[in-house]
Coordinates of C-alpha atoms in Angstrom, one line a residue:
X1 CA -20.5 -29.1 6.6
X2 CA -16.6 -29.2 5.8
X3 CA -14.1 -27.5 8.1
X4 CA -14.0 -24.4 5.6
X5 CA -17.6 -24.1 5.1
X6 CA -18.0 -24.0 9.2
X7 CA -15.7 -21.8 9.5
X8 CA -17.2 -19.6 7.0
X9 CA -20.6 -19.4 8.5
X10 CA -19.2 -18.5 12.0
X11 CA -17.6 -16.0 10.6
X12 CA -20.5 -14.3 8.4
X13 CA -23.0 -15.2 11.5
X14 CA -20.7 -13.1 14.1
X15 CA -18.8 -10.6 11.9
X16 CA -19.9 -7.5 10.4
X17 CA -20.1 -8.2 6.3
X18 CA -17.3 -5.7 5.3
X19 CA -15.4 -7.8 2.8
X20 CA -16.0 -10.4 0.9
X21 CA -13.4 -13.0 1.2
X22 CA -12.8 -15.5 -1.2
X23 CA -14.2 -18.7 0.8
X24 CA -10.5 -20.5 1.6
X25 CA -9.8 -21.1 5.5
X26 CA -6.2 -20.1 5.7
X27 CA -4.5 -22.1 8.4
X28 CA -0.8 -22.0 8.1
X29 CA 1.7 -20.1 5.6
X30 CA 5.4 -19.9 4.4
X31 CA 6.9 -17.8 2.0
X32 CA 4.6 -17.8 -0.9
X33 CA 2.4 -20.2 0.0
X34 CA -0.8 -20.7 2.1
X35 CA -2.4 -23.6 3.1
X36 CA -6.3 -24.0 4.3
X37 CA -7.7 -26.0 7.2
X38 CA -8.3 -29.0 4.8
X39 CA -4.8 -29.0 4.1
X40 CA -4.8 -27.7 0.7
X41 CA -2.0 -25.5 -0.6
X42 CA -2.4 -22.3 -2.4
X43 CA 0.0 -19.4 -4.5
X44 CA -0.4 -16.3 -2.5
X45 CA -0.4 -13.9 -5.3
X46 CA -1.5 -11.2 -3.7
X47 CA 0.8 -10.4 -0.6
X48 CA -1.4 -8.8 1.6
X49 CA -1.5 -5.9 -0.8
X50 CA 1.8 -5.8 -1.1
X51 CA 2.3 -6.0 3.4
X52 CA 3.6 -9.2 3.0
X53 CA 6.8 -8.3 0.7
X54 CA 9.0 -10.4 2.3
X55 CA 6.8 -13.4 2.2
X56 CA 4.5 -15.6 5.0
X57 CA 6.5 -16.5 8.1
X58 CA 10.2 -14.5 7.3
X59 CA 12.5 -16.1 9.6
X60 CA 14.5 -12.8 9.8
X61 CA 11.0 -10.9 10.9
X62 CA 9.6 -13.7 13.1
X63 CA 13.5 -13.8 14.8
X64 CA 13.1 -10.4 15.7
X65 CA 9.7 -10.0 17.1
X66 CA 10.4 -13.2 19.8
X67 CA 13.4 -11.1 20.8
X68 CA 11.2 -8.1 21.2
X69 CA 8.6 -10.2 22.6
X70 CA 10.7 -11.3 25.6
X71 CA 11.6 -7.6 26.2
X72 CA 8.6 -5.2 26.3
X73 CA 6.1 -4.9 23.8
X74 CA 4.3 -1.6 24.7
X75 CA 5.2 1.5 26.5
X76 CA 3.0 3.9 25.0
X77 CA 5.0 7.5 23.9
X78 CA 4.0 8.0 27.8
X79 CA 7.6 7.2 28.3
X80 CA 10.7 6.5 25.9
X81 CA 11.7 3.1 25.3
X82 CA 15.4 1.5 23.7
X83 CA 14.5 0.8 19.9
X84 CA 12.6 4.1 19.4
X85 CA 15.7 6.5 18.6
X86 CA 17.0 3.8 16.0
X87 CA 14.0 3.0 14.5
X88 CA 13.3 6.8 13.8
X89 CA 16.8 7.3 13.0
X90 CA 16.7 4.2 10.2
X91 CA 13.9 5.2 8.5
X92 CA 14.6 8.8 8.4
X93 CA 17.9 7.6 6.6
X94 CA 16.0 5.4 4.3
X95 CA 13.5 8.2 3.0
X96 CA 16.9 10.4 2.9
X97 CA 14.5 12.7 5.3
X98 CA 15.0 14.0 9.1
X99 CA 11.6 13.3 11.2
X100 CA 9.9 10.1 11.7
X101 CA 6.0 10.0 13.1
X102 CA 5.0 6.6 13.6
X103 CA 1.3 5.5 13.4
X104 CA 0.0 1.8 13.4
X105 CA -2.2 1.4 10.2
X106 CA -2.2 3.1 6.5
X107 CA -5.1 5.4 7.3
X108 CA -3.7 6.7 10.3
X109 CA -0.6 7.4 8.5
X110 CA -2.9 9.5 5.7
X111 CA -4.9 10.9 8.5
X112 CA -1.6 12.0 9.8
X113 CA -0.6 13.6 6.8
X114 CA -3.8 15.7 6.7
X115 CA -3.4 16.9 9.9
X116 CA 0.2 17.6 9.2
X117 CA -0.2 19.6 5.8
X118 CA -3.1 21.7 7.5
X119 CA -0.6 22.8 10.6
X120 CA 2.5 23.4 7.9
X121 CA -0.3 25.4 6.0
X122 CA -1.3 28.1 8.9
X123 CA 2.1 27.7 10.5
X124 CA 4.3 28.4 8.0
X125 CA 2.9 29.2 4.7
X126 CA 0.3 31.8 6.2
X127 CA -2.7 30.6 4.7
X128 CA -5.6 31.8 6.5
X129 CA -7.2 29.9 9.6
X130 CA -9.6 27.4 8.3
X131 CA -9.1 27.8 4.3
X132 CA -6.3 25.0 3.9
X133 CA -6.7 23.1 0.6
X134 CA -5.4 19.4 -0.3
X135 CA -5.4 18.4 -3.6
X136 CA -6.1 14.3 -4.5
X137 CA -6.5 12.7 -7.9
X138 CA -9.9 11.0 -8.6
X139 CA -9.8 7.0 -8.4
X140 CA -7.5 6.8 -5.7
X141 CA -7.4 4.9 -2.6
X142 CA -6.0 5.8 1.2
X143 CA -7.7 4.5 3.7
X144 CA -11.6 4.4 4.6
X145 CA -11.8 6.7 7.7
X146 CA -14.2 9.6 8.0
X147 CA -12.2 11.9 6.0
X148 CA -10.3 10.0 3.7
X149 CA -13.4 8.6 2.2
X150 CA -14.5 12.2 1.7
X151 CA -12.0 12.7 -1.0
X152 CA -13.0 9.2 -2.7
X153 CA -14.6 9.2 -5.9
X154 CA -15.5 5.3 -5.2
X155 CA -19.6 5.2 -4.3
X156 CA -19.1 2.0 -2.4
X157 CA -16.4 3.8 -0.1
X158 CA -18.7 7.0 -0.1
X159 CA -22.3 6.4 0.3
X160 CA -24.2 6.0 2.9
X161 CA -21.7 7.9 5.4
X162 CA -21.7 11.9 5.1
X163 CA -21.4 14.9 6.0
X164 CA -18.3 14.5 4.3
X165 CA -15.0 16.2 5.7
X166 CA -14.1 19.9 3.5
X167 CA -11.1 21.1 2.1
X168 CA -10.6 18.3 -0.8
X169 CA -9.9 19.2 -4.4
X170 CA -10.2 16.4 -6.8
X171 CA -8.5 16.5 -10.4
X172 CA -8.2 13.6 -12.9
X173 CA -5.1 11.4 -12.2
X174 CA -2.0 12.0 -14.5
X175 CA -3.6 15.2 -15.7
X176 CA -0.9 18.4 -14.6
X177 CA -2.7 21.0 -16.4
X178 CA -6.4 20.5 -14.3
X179 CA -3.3 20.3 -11.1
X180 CA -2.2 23.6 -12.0
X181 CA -5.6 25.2 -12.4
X182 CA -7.0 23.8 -9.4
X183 CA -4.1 25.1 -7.3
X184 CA -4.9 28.2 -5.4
X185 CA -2.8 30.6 -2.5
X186 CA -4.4 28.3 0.2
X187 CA -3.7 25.0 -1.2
X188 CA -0.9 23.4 1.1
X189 CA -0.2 20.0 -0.2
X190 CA -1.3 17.2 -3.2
X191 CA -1.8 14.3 -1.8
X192 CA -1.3 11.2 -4.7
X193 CA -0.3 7.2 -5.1
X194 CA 2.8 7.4 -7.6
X195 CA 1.1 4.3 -8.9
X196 CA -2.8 3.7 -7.7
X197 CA -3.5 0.3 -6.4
X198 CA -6.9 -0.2 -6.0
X199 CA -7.6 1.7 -8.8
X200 CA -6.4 -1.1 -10.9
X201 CA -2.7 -0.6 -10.4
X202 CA -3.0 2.7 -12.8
X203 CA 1.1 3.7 -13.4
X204 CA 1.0 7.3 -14.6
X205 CA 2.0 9.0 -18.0
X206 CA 5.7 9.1 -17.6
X207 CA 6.9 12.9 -16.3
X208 CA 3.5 13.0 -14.3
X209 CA 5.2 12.9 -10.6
X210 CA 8.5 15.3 -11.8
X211 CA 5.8 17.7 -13.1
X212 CA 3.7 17.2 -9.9
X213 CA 7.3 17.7 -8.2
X214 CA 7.9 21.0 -10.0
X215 CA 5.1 22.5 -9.4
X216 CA 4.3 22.0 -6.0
X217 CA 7.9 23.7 -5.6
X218 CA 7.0 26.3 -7.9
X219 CA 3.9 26.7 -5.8
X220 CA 5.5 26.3 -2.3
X221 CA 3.1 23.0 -1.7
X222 CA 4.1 20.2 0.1
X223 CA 4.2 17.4 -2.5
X224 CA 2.7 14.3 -0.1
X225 CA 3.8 10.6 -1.8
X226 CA 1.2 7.8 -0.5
X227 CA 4.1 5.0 -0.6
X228 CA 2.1 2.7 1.4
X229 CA 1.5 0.2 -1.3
X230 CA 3.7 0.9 -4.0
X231 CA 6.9 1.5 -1.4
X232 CA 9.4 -0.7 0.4
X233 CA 10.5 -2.9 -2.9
X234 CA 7.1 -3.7 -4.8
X235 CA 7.8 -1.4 -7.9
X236 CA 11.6 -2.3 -8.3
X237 CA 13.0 0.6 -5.9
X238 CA 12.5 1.1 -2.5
X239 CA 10.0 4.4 -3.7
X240 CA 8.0 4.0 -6.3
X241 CA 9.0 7.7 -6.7
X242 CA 12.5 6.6 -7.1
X243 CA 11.3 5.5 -11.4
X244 CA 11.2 9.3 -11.9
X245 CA 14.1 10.5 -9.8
X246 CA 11.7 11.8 -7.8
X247 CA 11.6 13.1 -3.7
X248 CA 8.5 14.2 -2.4
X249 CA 8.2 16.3 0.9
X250 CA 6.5 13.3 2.5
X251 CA 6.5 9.7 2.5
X252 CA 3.4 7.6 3.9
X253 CA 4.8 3.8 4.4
X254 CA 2.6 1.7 6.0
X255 CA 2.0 -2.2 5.2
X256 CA 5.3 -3.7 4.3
X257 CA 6.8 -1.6 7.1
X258 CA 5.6 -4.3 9.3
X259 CA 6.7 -7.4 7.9
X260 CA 3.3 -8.7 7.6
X261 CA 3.9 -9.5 11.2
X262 CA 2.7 -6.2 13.1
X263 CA 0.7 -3.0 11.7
X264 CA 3.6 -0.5 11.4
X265 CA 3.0 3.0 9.5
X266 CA 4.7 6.6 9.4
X267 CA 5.1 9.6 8.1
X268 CA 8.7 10.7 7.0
X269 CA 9.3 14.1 6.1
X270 CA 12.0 17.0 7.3
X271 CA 12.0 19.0 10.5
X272 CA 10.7 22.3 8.9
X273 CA 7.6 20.3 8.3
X274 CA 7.1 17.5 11.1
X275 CA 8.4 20.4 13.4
X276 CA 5.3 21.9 13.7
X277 CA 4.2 19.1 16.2
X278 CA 3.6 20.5 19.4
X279 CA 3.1 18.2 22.7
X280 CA -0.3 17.2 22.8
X281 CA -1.2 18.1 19.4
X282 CA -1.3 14.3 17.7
X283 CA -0.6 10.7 18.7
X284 CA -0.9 7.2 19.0
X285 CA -1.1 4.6 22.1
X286 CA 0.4 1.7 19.9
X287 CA 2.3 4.5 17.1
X288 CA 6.0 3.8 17.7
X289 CA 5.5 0.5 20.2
X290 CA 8.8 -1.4 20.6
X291 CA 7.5 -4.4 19.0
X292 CA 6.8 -2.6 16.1
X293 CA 10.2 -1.1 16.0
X294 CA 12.2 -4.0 16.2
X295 CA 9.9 -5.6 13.4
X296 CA 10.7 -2.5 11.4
X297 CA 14.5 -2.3 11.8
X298 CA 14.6 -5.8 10.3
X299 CA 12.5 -4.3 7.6
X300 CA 14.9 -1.8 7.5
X301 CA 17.9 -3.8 7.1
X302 CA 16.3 -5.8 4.7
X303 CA 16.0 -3.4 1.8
X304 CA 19.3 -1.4 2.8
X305 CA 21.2 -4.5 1.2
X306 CA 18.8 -4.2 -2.6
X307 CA 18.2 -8.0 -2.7
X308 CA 14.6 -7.3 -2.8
X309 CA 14.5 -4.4 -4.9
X310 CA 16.2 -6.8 -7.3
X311 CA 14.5 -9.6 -7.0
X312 CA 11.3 -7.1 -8.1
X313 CA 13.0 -5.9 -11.0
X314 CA 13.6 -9.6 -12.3
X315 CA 10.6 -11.4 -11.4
X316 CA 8.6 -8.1 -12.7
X317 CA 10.1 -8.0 -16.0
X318 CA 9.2 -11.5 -16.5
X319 CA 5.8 -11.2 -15.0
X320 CA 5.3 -8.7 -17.3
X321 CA 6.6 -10.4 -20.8
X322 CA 4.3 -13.2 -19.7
X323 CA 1.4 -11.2 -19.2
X324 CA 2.2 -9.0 -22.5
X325 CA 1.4 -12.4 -24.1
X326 CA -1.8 -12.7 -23.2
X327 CA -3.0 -9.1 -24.4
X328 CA -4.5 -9.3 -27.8
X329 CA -5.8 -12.8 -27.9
X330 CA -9.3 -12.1 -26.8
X331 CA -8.9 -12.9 -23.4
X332 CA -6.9 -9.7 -21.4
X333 CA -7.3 -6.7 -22.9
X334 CA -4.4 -5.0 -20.6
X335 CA -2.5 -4.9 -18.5
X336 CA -0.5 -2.4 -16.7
X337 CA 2.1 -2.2 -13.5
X338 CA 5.6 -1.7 -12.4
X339 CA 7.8 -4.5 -10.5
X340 CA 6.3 -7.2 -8.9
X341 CA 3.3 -6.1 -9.2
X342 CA 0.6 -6.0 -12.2
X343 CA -3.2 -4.9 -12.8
X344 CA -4.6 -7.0 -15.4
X345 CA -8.2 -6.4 -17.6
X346 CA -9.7 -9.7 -18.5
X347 CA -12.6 -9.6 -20.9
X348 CA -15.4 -9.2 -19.4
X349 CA -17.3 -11.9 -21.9
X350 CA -14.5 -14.4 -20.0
X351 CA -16.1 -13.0 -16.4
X352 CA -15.9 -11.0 -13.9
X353 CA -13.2 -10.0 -11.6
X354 CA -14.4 -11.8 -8.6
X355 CA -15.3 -14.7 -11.1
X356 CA -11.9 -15.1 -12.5
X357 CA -10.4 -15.0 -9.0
X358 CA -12.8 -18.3 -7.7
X359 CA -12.0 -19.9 -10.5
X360 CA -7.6 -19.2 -10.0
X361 CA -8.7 -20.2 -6.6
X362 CA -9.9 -23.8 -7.6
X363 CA -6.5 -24.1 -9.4
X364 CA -4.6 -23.3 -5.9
X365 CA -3.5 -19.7 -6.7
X366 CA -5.0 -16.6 -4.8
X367 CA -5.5 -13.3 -6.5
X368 CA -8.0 -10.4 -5.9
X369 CA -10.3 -8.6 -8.2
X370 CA -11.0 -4.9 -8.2
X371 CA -13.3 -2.7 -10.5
X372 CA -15.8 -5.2 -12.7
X373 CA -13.1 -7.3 -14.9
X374 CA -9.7 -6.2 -13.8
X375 CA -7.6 -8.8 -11.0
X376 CA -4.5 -7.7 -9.1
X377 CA -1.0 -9.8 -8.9
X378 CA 1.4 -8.6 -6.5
X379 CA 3.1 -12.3 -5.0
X380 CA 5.5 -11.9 -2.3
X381 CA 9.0 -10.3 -3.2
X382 CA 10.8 -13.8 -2.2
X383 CA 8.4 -16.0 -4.5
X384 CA 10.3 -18.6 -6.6
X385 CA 10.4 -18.3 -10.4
X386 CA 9.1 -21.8 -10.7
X387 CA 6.6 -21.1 -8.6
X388 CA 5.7 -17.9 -10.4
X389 CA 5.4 -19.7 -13.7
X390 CA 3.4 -22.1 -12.2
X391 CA 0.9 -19.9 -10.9
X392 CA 1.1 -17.4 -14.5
X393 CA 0.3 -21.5 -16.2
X394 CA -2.9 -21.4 -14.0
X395 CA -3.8 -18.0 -15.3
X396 CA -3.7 -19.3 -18.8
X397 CA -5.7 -22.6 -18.3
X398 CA -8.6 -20.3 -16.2
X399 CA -8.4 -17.7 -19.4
X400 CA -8.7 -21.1 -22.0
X401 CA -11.8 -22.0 -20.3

């Protein structure tokens, strides 16, 4: 057997069968680009869901984890250490918020905000012990913990791993009136994606977050903005939220955060709603560690000069012209997005998902399918326009046949 194909069948001989990676080897990477242990070069057009914004191998990132490295890594919140204060204080300034509650992953920063609009609920809106209410929009994704899978509406994510968790409310997404009617005197927050990766990259009808906005106000609800895909550049802005001049009352960052480099999340929101913390009450071992800090400042000070914002805007208005090409002709039949970042249908008589993504794989360009026909493009912020072309070219030729 070849390198890759030994490496495969260690892996699906001594791994449990989670995911279903396409079968490439990765061995190296820089910037856009990924090469295998054969040697072969490939487009990374997928970013690590978007956690690799700032491309494979950022000398900026890398410079400031050996810095970190040769400092202390881990303290636990146990103690305080020197980059926690700015770290908080950055991001908080970022979001244009007050409180920062770091976490490691994306589902611990959701999980997070559960806990968080359940405490704010009793606490401070009075609702009554135990009743607390969270409304979510059907298709979306957050995580695949315990509870957040209870408020799926994806069977592969569901079955198989009840009881599920209570206190869920689930309402079509884009749809404000069946918003309004599910809200009741206990419901404390609504919990949504401004734009719903996994779902296909679903952008919503424009005025759906501003209404969301209004009414949660209107309501006194806690308006909860899952920015962990869509955030930190991807869309064009640093929020997603930003396209409808839009705050929520809390971000969830997670993936991008980190540079690709270290799992970083948080929760940002103000003091009248992260202040409910007690000591004791939540909390992380790793949530906050000085490595992931210092990885996170550069993050920080990355996006605080635009360059990548930009660069999204750009690259994503010409990602999407060239893809708006390609609708019509019998081979996409849409395609959908925002930035840097696109969901695109292919017919299914051309394949499915997974088989269009083998076959953009043969041609040295890595994308990932979701939901029967549909594939995902969300390259690095720092990919070349040459190099984007090149990859959209390989697109066409796997759509010819």
């Amino acid at each position: 057997m070849s390198t890759t194909e030994n490496a495969i069948a260690s892996a699906e001989a001594h791994s449990a069968h989670n995911y279903h990676p396409l079968p490439v080897v990765v061995a190296t990477a820089d910037g856009a680009w990924m090469t295998d242990v054969e040697g072969r070069r490939y487009l990374d057009m997928l970013a690590g869901y978007s956690a690799l914004n700032f491309g494979h191998g950022n000398r900026r990132l890398l410079d400031a984890a050996r810095a970190q490295l040769e400092r202390v890594t881990l303290t636990s919140r146990a103690f305080h250490h020197d980059r926690f204060a700015e770290f908080c204080t950055r991001l908080a300034e970022l979001c244009g918020m007050e409180m920062v509650l770091p976490m490691n992953t994306g589902a611990e920063a959701v999980e997070t905000a559960v806990k968080t609009a359940r405490k704010w609920g009793y606490r401070v809106k009075g609702v009554p012990d135990g009743m607390a209410k969270i409304i979510v929009a059907a298709d979306n994704f957050h995580g695949r913990t315990t509870t957040v899978i209870s408020f799926s509406t994806d069977p592969e994510a569901r079955a198989d791993f009840g009881p599920y968790t209570p206190g869920f409310e689930i309402v079509p997404y884009g749809d404000l009136t069946a918003m309004r009617e599910a809200m009741t005197e206990n419901t404390v927050a609504v919990l949504l994606e401004p734009i719903q990766g996994e779902a296909g990259v679903l952008v919503p009808p424009q005025g759906y977050l501003a209404g969301v906005r209004e009414l949660t106000r209107e309501r006194d609800v806690l308006f909860i903005a899952d920015e962990i895909q869509s955030g930190l550049g991807r869309t064009g802005k640093t929020f997603a939220c930003e396209h409808e001049g839009v705050v929520p009352d809390m971000y969830l960052l997670g993936k991008a955060l980190g540079g690709g480099v270290v799992p970083v999340s948080a929760v940002v929101s103000s003091a009248a709603v992260l202040g409910v913390y007690r000591p004791g009450e939540h909390g992380s071992t790793f949530g906050g560690n000085p490595l992931a800090c210092a990885v996170a400042l550069e993050v920080i000070a990355m996006l605080d000069t635009g360059e990548y914002q930009q660069r999204a805007v750009e690259l994503g208005d010409h990602l999407h012209r060239e893809l708006g090409l390609l609708v019509g002709g019998g081979a996409v039949r849409a395609v959908r997005g925002r930035g840097l970042w696109a969901g695109v249908d292919i017919e299914p008589a051309l394949g499915t998902g997974r088989e269009i993504s083998e076959r953009l794989m043969e041609r040295r360009v890595l994308v990932k399918d979701t939901h029967g026909s549909t594939i995902r493009i969300a390259p690095p912020l720092v990919i070349g326009k040459e190099d984007l072309d090149w990859g959209l070219e390989q697109l066409r030729e796997v759509l010819r046949g």
